[in-house]
């Protein structure tokens, strides 16, 4: 048996802001008969995580990633790989059976052919939650927020926390975890609606629209008259500079991502290092993968809070394979609210 | 009895590079009779520490210091206060006697009048070492190097360490501690003679003259083909950017000072935050005062190494009160090798 497998590729490397014409929908025939003993597997993709960092894998040059061999470059013409939820349709791997639900590295396509058995994929128990949660609040977005906040920021109750891109997939969770932990939390986002979501639904103490602020340093001074203890940075550039200027002694900056710099190689944060010295500020980059040791804590804490209604999963789902490019491009234009997901197919 | 007390002041705030005309030598009469019960004390200044950070106290505006109340601004017309060694000449404080040797906060002057008893000064035992060591290798320069390297950088044996301003008061000690600990150490400095000192006398594995390098990023790539694990930053700006670009995963940057930025408010380091995230780099500012808890370790380790000849005290002493301005100005022109000290008087 054979199926037509549609998938999304980049036509060539993408430098700068991604646009629709950078992407292409291709179709190829995919045989569902697998050689026994190959350990190959074919899964039907259901929910796929749409993440800003993927733009760095699409660039013609990205020294950071080459240096560490992390998240290799995406090859033009091939299906883009991404984290997602899928269902096994054919398996030559004895550990997986047809209809198993799996989460891990799949593709921007209808199906993913996983070869050889070394694929990064595991079975999971939905625990009564929607399958999409596996790519967001119970997946790497959640772990990034949890590990980044608790392990990198090392919060104390009552500390003052600032989150940028606070309505984004990670930011909204950082703010929610910080509130549940007992911190004072202010977030910034890019629209009135997002600001309202943070304040009214997610319980942030305050929030503001950074697009309405001509001087970010003064804005932060207004929202944090007593200074910032923790800054969870998702954006970089001027916001990082403004946060450092408003930080308290022994303040901590967790650098989770720098989305404002991803599509503009010339854009950089130049925080005042005199502040860093005199206020003994720590600026630390991290990846969710560094915090796998807290994965079970993260899952039990997060599912408890979800069940008691103390934590909200904010999802922004686009439907259908054709929506991958616009879903991805929208990340860099601030179109998403919460976790951006493409739903490829029904279970 | 009365003495003529000469002292150095700034005429007005100093923004930008300091120059001779910013300073003034004044003389005032100082009575050596103190009111009993006043706890006042008069000391004769012997050795005074000359430190780059003092320029930040001379500025018309320094937000960092205002924010944290650390090292208050220097008032034009008044004697500049600084860390140094002195001898008590008159004391209305029962804890001190005439001829006691003391170390702590004194002045750029012949004598310091210390009022009220709350002065930051203590008696000390020279332990057989020159008195000048108290303001350098056995004082805050030493503690800065020791605390910064061991507590902030958290080295492991065999790690690769880069030190900037490596022939400076702190840098030369960081390199020596790092070598004694078992790290691979490369330093940069601003002259052929300094580079020779690092390699030939202080045991650095390698060293280079940054003024001969047109591309610091490539230079560091050459000296660290396997990457940098620890960067002890004394200079900031382009060197910090180049170090971050060459850092290994989980690399640590201890920001001790940013001398290249002190006299040029427009000069900033803009390290690539994508590197900081992907390589999980930590950039941490610190002050020696944060590491008082390791003071006794620092003293015992350092005096042991000095006695066995494994550690060298590199001092650069100017003689006489008149030399304060040129000694200080020279710091920003790279004139000093090792700890810059003004010897005001013989014991």
XYZ file of C-alpha atoms in Angstrom:
694
model
C 0.000 0.000 0.000
C 1.162 3.507 -0.807
C 0.017 6.949 0.298
C 0.614 10.417 -1.129
C 2.668 12.245 1.460
C 2.546 16.026 1.339
C 5.241 17.930 3.204
C 6.694 21.412 3.556
C 10.279 22.315 2.722
C 12.344 25.458 2.400
C 13.355 26.210 -1.175
C 16.697 27.593 -0.090
C 18.296 28.921 3.105
C 16.343 31.667 4.809
C 18.226 34.705 6.079
C 16.217 37.504 7.601
C 12.438 37.455 8.031
C 10.807 34.341 6.603
C 8.111 34.816 3.951
C 5.607 32.531 2.223
C 7.722 32.251 -0.922
C 10.572 30.694 1.077
C 8.456 27.567 1.530
C 7.161 24.939 -0.830
C 4.623 22.137 -0.541
C 5.841 18.909 -2.118
C 4.231 15.531 -2.530
C 5.856 12.147 -2.796
C 4.599 8.591 -2.776
C 5.262 6.768 0.495
C 5.076 3.000 0.702
C 3.548 1.744 3.907
C 5.256 -1.651 3.631
C 8.404 -1.662 5.696
C 11.236 -4.181 5.627
C 10.963 -6.328 8.710
C 14.080 -5.956 10.810
C 14.662 -2.415 9.527
C 13.205 -0.837 12.672
C 11.680 1.768 10.339
C 8.376 3.302 11.265
C 5.760 5.449 9.586
C 3.633 7.785 11.656
C 0.714 9.978 10.760
C 1.389 13.495 12.055
C -1.313 15.018 14.231
C -0.008 18.089 16.115
C 3.248 19.845 15.320
C 5.021 22.421 17.477
C 5.854 25.691 15.723
C 8.966 27.217 17.268
C 10.918 30.415 16.597
C 14.325 28.766 16.996
C 13.719 26.831 13.769
C 14.597 29.996 11.852
C 18.175 29.582 13.065
C 18.262 26.144 11.458
C 17.144 27.638 8.148
C 19.953 30.194 7.932
C 22.849 29.915 5.510
C 25.205 30.505 8.423
C 24.652 29.984 12.088
C 27.867 29.761 14.019
C 26.240 28.935 17.346
C 24.637 25.797 16.128
C 27.610 24.637 14.101
C 29.805 25.120 17.128
C 27.828 22.756 19.298
C 26.303 20.384 16.776
C 22.858 21.133 18.147
C 19.790 21.118 15.966
C 21.508 20.659 12.625
C 20.714 22.852 9.653
C 17.506 22.203 7.752
C 18.213 20.996 4.223
C 16.299 22.751 1.437
C 14.045 20.324 -0.387
C 13.676 17.930 2.547
C 10.747 17.798 4.947
C 11.372 20.115 7.916
C 11.677 18.147 11.142
C 9.941 19.331 14.278
C 8.594 18.165 17.605
C 5.071 16.816 17.475
C 2.458 14.194 18.269
C 1.723 11.410 15.820
C 0.094 8.013 15.507
C 1.879 4.933 14.292
C 0.488 3.640 10.995
C 3.181 1.087 10.195
C 6.015 -0.224 12.340
C 8.940 -2.550 11.744
C 10.112 -1.693 15.248
C 8.999 -4.257 17.830
C 8.702 -1.550 20.478
C 5.930 0.247 18.622
C 2.612 -0.954 17.297
C 0.099 0.393 14.840
C -2.103 3.060 16.509
C 0.390 3.834 19.268
C 0.417 7.524 20.088
C 3.932 8.930 20.020
C 5.607 12.269 20.671
C 8.972 13.406 19.408
C 10.768 14.399 16.270
C 8.436 14.211 13.275
C 7.990 16.471 10.218
C 6.031 19.294 8.673
C 4.164 16.698 6.621
C 1.183 14.358 6.520
C 3.403 11.430 7.453
C 6.878 10.955 8.823
C 9.101 8.073 7.792
C 11.421 7.334 10.706
C 14.355 5.217 9.747
C 16.592 2.814 11.634
C 15.296 2.959 15.176
C 17.429 5.811 16.491
C 14.643 8.325 16.086
C 13.800 10.604 18.967
C 10.302 9.468 19.697
C 8.493 7.915 22.617
C 5.052 6.591 23.497
C 3.099 8.649 25.962
C 0.018 8.614 28.139
C -2.208 11.665 27.469
C -3.337 11.442 31.113
C -6.748 12.722 30.122
C -5.408 15.919 28.541
C -5.767 16.971 24.912
C -3.064 15.475 22.680
C -1.905 18.969 21.707
C -0.705 19.563 25.296
C 2.183 17.209 24.557
C 3.778 19.740 22.218
C 3.097 22.729 24.484
C 2.352 22.886 28.158
C 3.345 19.241 28.781
C 6.133 19.300 26.194
C 9.259 21.335 25.604
C 7.547 24.709 25.955
C 6.450 23.717 29.424
C 9.812 22.242 30.359
C 11.573 25.344 29.038
C 9.413 27.561 31.234
C 9.676 25.301 34.261
C 13.393 24.521 34.070
C 14.276 28.054 33.030
C 12.301 29.665 35.801
C 13.016 27.328 38.690
C 16.521 26.134 37.836
C 18.076 29.079 36.022
C 16.279 31.995 37.704
C 16.319 30.350 41.159
C 13.377 32.425 42.408
C 12.560 33.351 45.973
C 9.020 34.062 47.065
C 8.131 37.716 46.731
C 10.774 38.454 44.117
C 9.896 40.697 41.207
C 9.827 38.959 37.858
C 9.692 40.454 34.395
C 8.806 38.277 31.383
C 9.090 39.429 27.774
C 7.026 37.887 24.986
C 4.819 37.027 27.932
C 1.903 35.821 25.844
C 4.158 33.477 23.889
C 4.390 29.721 24.312
C 7.019 29.857 27.052
C 6.454 33.348 28.468
C 2.852 32.790 29.482
C 3.854 29.690 31.440
C 6.793 31.390 33.127
C 4.429 34.087 34.337
C 1.901 31.555 35.556
C 4.521 29.447 37.353
C 5.999 32.583 38.903
C 2.597 33.719 40.192
C 1.803 30.271 41.598
C 5.198 30.292 43.300
C 4.537 33.629 44.971
C 6.406 36.185 42.884
C 5.290 39.583 41.643
C 5.024 39.269 37.862
C 4.850 41.791 35.049
C 4.818 40.753 31.411
C 5.083 42.600 28.162
C 3.430 41.669 24.904
C 2.613 43.262 21.574
C -1.122 43.989 21.620
C -3.928 45.205 23.830
C -5.605 41.799 23.625
C -2.489 39.983 24.763
C -2.014 42.398 27.648
C -5.621 41.796 28.683
C -5.101 38.040 28.558
C -2.085 38.295 30.854
C -3.804 40.480 33.407
C -7.323 39.153 33.304
C -6.976 35.466 32.633
C -3.444 34.474 33.601
C -3.180 36.441 36.816
C -0.129 38.565 36.010
C 0.146 41.463 38.468
C 0.584 43.814 35.573
C 1.358 43.822 31.862
C 2.074 46.340 29.132
C 2.217 46.657 25.373
C 5.861 47.312 24.517
C 4.822 48.826 21.193
C 3.252 51.700 23.071
C 6.461 52.507 24.945
C 8.978 54.805 23.342
C 11.498 54.336 26.152
C 11.657 50.807 27.485
C 14.029 51.721 30.293
C 11.560 54.261 31.661
C 8.670 51.888 31.120
C 10.325 49.211 33.240
C 11.161 51.805 35.870
C 7.440 52.581 36.027
C 6.375 48.943 36.321
C 9.179 48.059 38.729
C 9.783 51.088 40.960
C 11.695 48.767 43.328
C 13.646 47.066 40.548
C 13.591 43.692 38.826
C 15.005 40.591 40.521
C 14.470 38.143 37.662
C 14.179 38.781 33.950
C 13.077 35.901 31.771
C 14.257 37.003 28.355
C 12.599 35.757 25.198
C 13.407 38.700 22.961
C 16.921 40.130 23.472
C 18.055 43.492 22.057
C 16.699 46.729 23.617
C 14.475 44.907 26.082
C 17.446 43.098 27.581
C 19.331 46.387 27.872
C 16.358 48.041 29.569
C 15.905 45.123 31.958
C 19.573 45.127 33.002
C 19.356 48.871 33.634
C 16.415 48.233 35.988
C 17.759 45.204 37.719
C 18.384 44.871 41.433
C 21.623 43.644 42.955
C 22.149 39.932 42.434
C 19.505 39.969 39.706
C 19.270 37.044 37.326
C 18.547 37.039 33.620
C 17.583 33.723 32.031
C 18.145 34.013 28.305
C 15.662 31.624 26.772
C 15.548 33.109 23.310
C 16.206 36.338 21.490
C 13.463 36.371 18.869
C 14.025 40.014 17.936
C 17.580 39.105 16.907
C 16.800 35.884 14.984
C 15.750 37.607 11.792
C 18.145 40.547 11.991
C 21.789 39.576 12.281
C 22.762 43.187 12.993
C 20.486 43.440 16.007
C 22.272 42.942 19.298
C 21.802 43.635 22.959
C 24.518 45.807 24.460
C 23.655 45.788 28.164
C 25.681 48.125 30.350
C 28.394 45.893 31.787
C 29.039 48.411 34.522
C 25.560 47.547 35.765
C 26.388 43.859 35.435
C 29.470 44.310 37.636
C 28.158 46.707 40.256
C 24.809 44.981 40.607
C 26.402 41.513 40.292
C 23.937 40.454 37.646
C 24.015 36.964 36.179
C 22.992 36.501 32.541
C 22.604 32.847 31.670
C 21.602 31.101 28.470
C 19.886 27.740 28.665
C 18.045 25.076 26.718
C 15.178 22.906 27.902
C 17.267 19.817 27.211
C 19.578 20.820 30.083
C 16.708 20.307 32.495
C 15.556 16.789 31.703
C 16.447 15.940 35.320
C 13.397 17.885 36.493
C 11.074 16.418 33.851
C 9.038 14.294 36.256
C 8.706 17.174 38.761
C 7.652 19.381 35.899
C 4.991 16.925 34.723
C 3.547 16.238 38.164
C 3.467 19.936 39.167
C 2.005 21.008 35.851
C -0.680 18.319 35.615
C -1.697 18.995 39.240
C -2.122 22.699 38.519
C -3.994 21.954 35.294
C -6.392 19.621 37.083
C -7.108 22.110 39.850
C -7.631 24.855 37.311
C -4.722 26.972 38.546
C -2.817 26.833 35.292
C -4.116 27.531 31.804
C -2.910 26.043 28.550
C -3.004 28.824 25.981
C -2.899 27.379 22.485
C -3.029 28.943 19.068
C -3.826 26.221 16.568
C -3.710 26.472 12.786
C -5.414 23.757 10.839
C -4.037 21.772 7.971
C -0.688 21.128 6.422
C -0.936 24.186 4.173
C -0.898 26.422 7.242
C 2.693 25.577 8.293
C 4.369 28.500 6.503
C 1.924 31.152 7.716
C 1.918 29.704 11.237
C 5.712 29.867 11.349
C 6.013 33.288 9.723
C 3.429 34.631 12.139
C 5.724 33.918 15.094
C 8.057 36.680 13.957
C 5.178 39.096 13.460
C 3.628 38.474 16.847
C 0.525 36.816 15.398
C 0.366 33.957 17.886
C -1.069 34.020 21.368
C 0.257 31.185 23.453
C 1.633 27.994 22.004
C 1.587 27.928 18.220
C 0.607 24.527 16.896
C -0.341 23.155 13.501
C -2.983 20.474 13.643
C -2.234 18.327 10.624
C -4.959 15.728 11.008
C -7.577 14.326 13.339
C -6.625 11.315 15.331
C 50.763 70.003 67.367
C 49.791 70.616 63.783
C 51.052 69.246 60.486
C 50.657 70.461 56.921
C 48.564 67.824 55.167
C 48.867 67.681 51.403
C 46.178 65.789 49.533
C 44.861 65.267 46.027
C 41.348 66.176 44.906
C 39.430 66.360 41.657
C 38.598 69.919 40.625
C 35.270 68.868 39.194
C 33.593 65.646 38.011
C 35.587 63.687 35.468
C 33.779 62.271 32.449
C 35.835 60.494 29.852
C 39.589 59.923 30.081
C 41.135 61.490 33.160
C 43.961 63.999 32.620
C 46.449 65.783 34.895
C 44.458 69.011 34.876
C 41.470 67.237 36.437
C 43.428 66.932 39.673
C 44.734 69.410 42.184
C 47.136 69.229 45.106
C 45.838 71.048 48.153
C 47.333 71.642 51.567
C 45.580 72.209 54.842
C 46.658 72.377 58.449
C 45.790 69.279 60.448
C 45.815 69.335 64.219
C 47.143 66.174 65.766
C 45.323 66.744 69.055
C 42.087 64.820 69.072
C 39.160 65.160 71.450
C 39.215 62.213 73.801
C 36.020 60.232 73.440
C 35.632 61.285 69.809
C 37.027 57.990 68.503
C 38.762 60.060 65.823
C 42.086 58.937 64.509
C 44.871 60.330 62.365
C 47.002 58.025 60.270
C 50.042 58.636 58.131
C 49.453 57.138 54.700
C 52.117 54.753 53.443
C 50.871 52.714 50.455
C 47.725 53.505 48.513
C 45.975 51.236 46.008
C 45.340 52.789 42.607
C 42.240 51.273 41.041
C 40.455 51.809 37.726
C 36.961 51.654 39.263
C 37.631 54.967 41.009
C 36.964 56.702 37.689
C 33.321 55.660 38.029
C 33.163 57.498 41.343
C 34.483 60.654 39.686
C 31.783 60.812 37.003
C 28.995 63.359 36.996
C 26.538 60.524 36.492
C 26.913 56.865 37.296
C 23.608 55.087 37.532
C 25.093 51.770 38.630
C 26.596 53.148 41.738
C 23.667 55.356 42.618
C 21.373 52.381 42.238
C 23.166 50.296 44.796
C 24.707 52.879 47.083
C 28.125 51.323 46.573
C 31.282 53.414 46.591
C 29.669 56.824 46.723
C 30.676 59.623 44.397
C 33.929 61.437 45.076
C 33.321 65.070 45.989
C 35.417 67.647 44.124
C 37.653 69.529 46.531
C 37.795 66.778 49.129
C 40.613 64.280 49.529
C 39.953 61.188 47.407
C 39.432 58.125 49.567
C 41.081 54.836 48.654
C 42.235 51.548 50.106
C 45.706 51.643 51.599
C 48.152 50.923 54.364
C 48.877 53.539 57.035
C 50.381 54.029 60.462
C 48.514 55.528 63.369
C 49.967 58.849 64.492
C 47.219 59.926 66.870
C 44.252 58.009 68.192
C 41.235 58.857 70.323
C 39.958 55.365 69.651
C 40.850 52.919 72.448
C 41.155 50.070 69.930
C 44.091 51.697 68.148
C 47.409 52.968 69.407
C 50.077 55.210 68.008
C 52.314 53.280 65.567
C 49.725 50.582 64.860
C 49.821 49.496 61.242
C 46.376 49.599 59.680
C 44.838 48.780 56.317
C 41.557 50.082 54.950
C 39.953 53.226 53.677
C 42.414 56.150 53.774
C 43.064 59.011 51.338
C 45.202 60.292 48.498
C 47.051 62.427 51.011
C 49.928 62.591 53.474
C 47.567 61.957 56.370
C 44.010 60.755 56.768
C 41.718 62.077 59.470
C 39.245 59.328 60.318
C 36.261 60.510 62.229
C 33.851 58.901 64.642
C 35.004 55.312 64.808
C 32.926 53.892 61.960
C 35.818 53.978 59.557
C 36.640 50.910 57.504
C 40.074 50.131 58.852
C 41.687 47.265 60.660
C 45.015 46.353 62.197
C 46.953 43.659 60.381
C 49.915 41.363 60.696
C 52.292 41.714 57.713
C 53.269 38.037 58.224
C 56.754 38.830 57.024
C 55.632 40.226 53.692
C 56.183 43.764 52.413
C 53.529 46.206 53.631
C 52.553 46.974 50.039
C 51.229 43.411 49.628
C 48.286 44.422 51.813
C 46.883 46.628 49.051
C 47.586 44.147 46.256
C 48.191 40.441 46.369
C 47.033 40.115 50.007
C 44.352 42.794 49.657
C 41.350 43.363 47.455
C 43.193 42.708 44.185
C 44.091 39.276 45.446
C 40.634 38.576 46.845
C 39.055 39.741 43.591
C 41.214 37.324 41.618
C 40.735 34.467 44.071
C 36.991 34.861 44.659
C 36.306 35.684 41.027
C 38.214 32.730 39.689
C 37.290 30.051 42.201
C 33.786 31.115 43.184
C 32.415 32.788 40.059
C 34.260 30.846 37.335
C 34.007 27.508 39.198
C 36.973 25.994 37.347
C 37.668 22.340 36.706
C 41.199 21.083 36.217
C 42.237 21.116 32.579
C 39.746 23.780 31.559
C 40.841 26.505 29.164
C 40.982 29.958 30.678
C 41.322 33.308 28.963
C 42.248 36.416 30.973
C 42.174 39.948 29.563
C 44.286 42.753 31.003
C 46.331 39.801 32.154
C 49.282 41.841 33.351
C 47.002 44.032 35.460
C 46.607 43.885 39.214
C 43.869 41.244 39.153
C 44.516 39.569 35.800
C 48.040 38.452 36.576
C 46.837 36.749 39.747
C 43.896 35.064 38.036
C 46.308 33.584 35.528
C 48.691 32.443 38.244
C 45.903 30.901 40.354
C 44.492 29.190 37.267
C 47.873 27.694 36.371
C 48.468 26.506 39.932
C 45.007 24.931 39.880
C 45.741 23.004 36.691
C 44.065 24.986 33.928
C 45.363 25.957 30.498
C 45.780 29.738 30.571
C 46.174 32.358 27.882
C 46.336 36.063 28.671
C 46.280 39.180 26.592
C 48.035 42.427 27.372
C 49.051 45.608 25.606
C 52.805 45.368 25.050
C 55.573 42.966 24.104
C 57.120 43.333 27.561
C 53.885 42.444 29.312
C 53.376 39.427 27.071
C 56.904 38.285 27.891
C 56.239 38.681 31.612
C 53.127 36.507 31.393
C 54.822 33.731 29.451
C 58.289 33.799 30.924
C 57.839 34.724 34.539
C 54.218 33.967 35.447
C 53.894 30.633 33.669
C 50.982 31.432 31.360
C 50.718 28.786 28.634
C 50.488 31.538 26.069
C 49.876 35.262 25.781
C 49.390 37.843 23.065
C 49.420 41.581 22.493
C 45.847 42.543 21.632
C 47.090 45.708 19.935
C 48.706 43.579 17.255
C 45.448 41.779 16.449
C 43.082 43.311 13.934
C 40.442 40.631 14.488
C 40.080 39.553 18.109
C 37.635 36.779 17.279
C 40.145 35.135 14.937
C 42.964 35.735 17.394
C 41.116 33.873 20.130
C 40.256 31.100 17.688
C 43.992 30.753 17.072
C 44.893 30.657 20.765
C 41.965 28.434 21.693
C 41.384 26.027 18.806
C 39.285 23.893 21.194
C 37.387 26.847 22.627
C 37.375 28.807 25.862
C 35.765 27.399 29.011
C 36.328 30.390 31.280
C 36.796 34.039 30.409
C 37.874 36.367 33.192
C 36.891 39.746 31.817
C 38.632 42.912 32.919
C 38.041 44.970 29.796
C 34.577 44.507 28.242
C 33.639 45.723 24.762
C 35.043 43.891 21.687
C 37.096 41.472 23.773
C 33.987 40.223 25.545
C 32.218 39.772 22.220
C 35.191 37.859 20.796
C 35.424 35.648 23.870
C 31.718 34.761 23.797
C 32.059 33.853 20.119
C 34.860 31.443 21.023
C 33.320 29.971 24.117
C 32.530 26.324 24.654
C 29.183 25.012 25.857
C 28.528 25.815 29.501
C 31.291 28.425 29.378
C 31.497 30.991 32.147
C 32.384 34.657 31.949
C 33.283 36.433 35.181
C 32.896 40.156 34.619
C 35.336 41.761 37.003
C 35.667 45.089 35.293
C 35.219 46.728 31.927
C 38.058 49.219 31.837
C 37.689 49.917 28.127
C 34.139 51.146 28.814
C 34.867 53.235 31.914
C 36.124 56.276 30.053
C 33.860 55.987 27.017
C 30.170 55.899 27.847
C 29.310 54.971 24.251
C 31.456 51.860 24.305
C 29.525 48.685 24.949
C 29.875 44.967 24.521
C 27.182 43.416 22.357
C 27.872 39.694 22.644
C 25.846 37.436 20.385
C 22.985 36.270 22.603
C 22.322 33.384 20.235
C 25.712 32.077 21.328
C 24.744 32.691 24.942
C 21.595 30.585 24.511
C 22.885 27.750 22.344
C 26.136 27.391 24.230
C 24.433 28.002 27.614
C 26.957 30.616 28.583
C 26.807 32.330 31.969
C 27.966 35.945 32.222
C 28.249 37.052 35.822
C 29.312 40.325 37.381
C 30.882 40.296 40.833
C 32.702 42.343 43.423
C 35.430 41.202 45.793
C 33.238 42.184 48.731
C 30.845 39.330 47.817
C 33.588 36.859 48.618
C 34.612 37.834 52.127
C 33.541 34.330 53.179
C 36.612 32.903 51.439
C 38.984 35.538 52.833
C 40.825 33.208 55.205
C 41.171 30.510 52.504
C 42.438 33.170 50.168
C 45.027 34.411 52.638
C 46.308 30.972 53.611
C 46.493 29.711 50.013
C 48.134 32.882 48.780
C 50.711 33.195 51.557
C 51.606 29.493 51.158
C 52.205 29.950 47.438
C 54.181 33.140 48.053
C 56.411 31.417 50.608
C 57.115 28.455 48.346
C 57.851 30.797 45.439
C 54.994 29.519 43.286
C 53.200 32.853 43.130
C 54.681 36.224 42.264
C 53.557 39.622 43.465
C 53.867 41.981 40.531
C 53.861 45.576 41.736
C 54.207 48.875 39.950
C 54.996 51.530 42.539
C 55.062 55.291 42.015
C 56.737 57.353 44.679
C 55.401 60.396 46.429
C 52.100 62.133 46.809
C 52.600 64.154 43.631
C 52.488 60.946 41.602
C 48.832 60.098 42.355
C 47.348 61.742 39.260
C 49.834 60.258 36.788
C 49.642 56.835 38.468
C 45.858 56.873 38.154
C 45.752 58.267 34.629
C 48.297 55.654 33.551
C 45.848 52.843 34.364
C 43.678 53.879 31.429
C 46.679 54.100 29.113
C 48.052 50.705 30.025
C 51.143 52.127 31.708
C 51.081 49.847 34.735
C 52.369 46.306 34.967
C 50.817 44.464 37.884
C 49.387 46.193 40.914
C 49.593 49.982 40.708
C 50.485 51.495 44.064
C 51.525 54.936 45.236
C 54.047 54.884 48.033
C 53.332 58.063 49.951
C 55.933 57.755 52.676
C 58.362 55.420 54.334
C 57.217 53.664 57.443
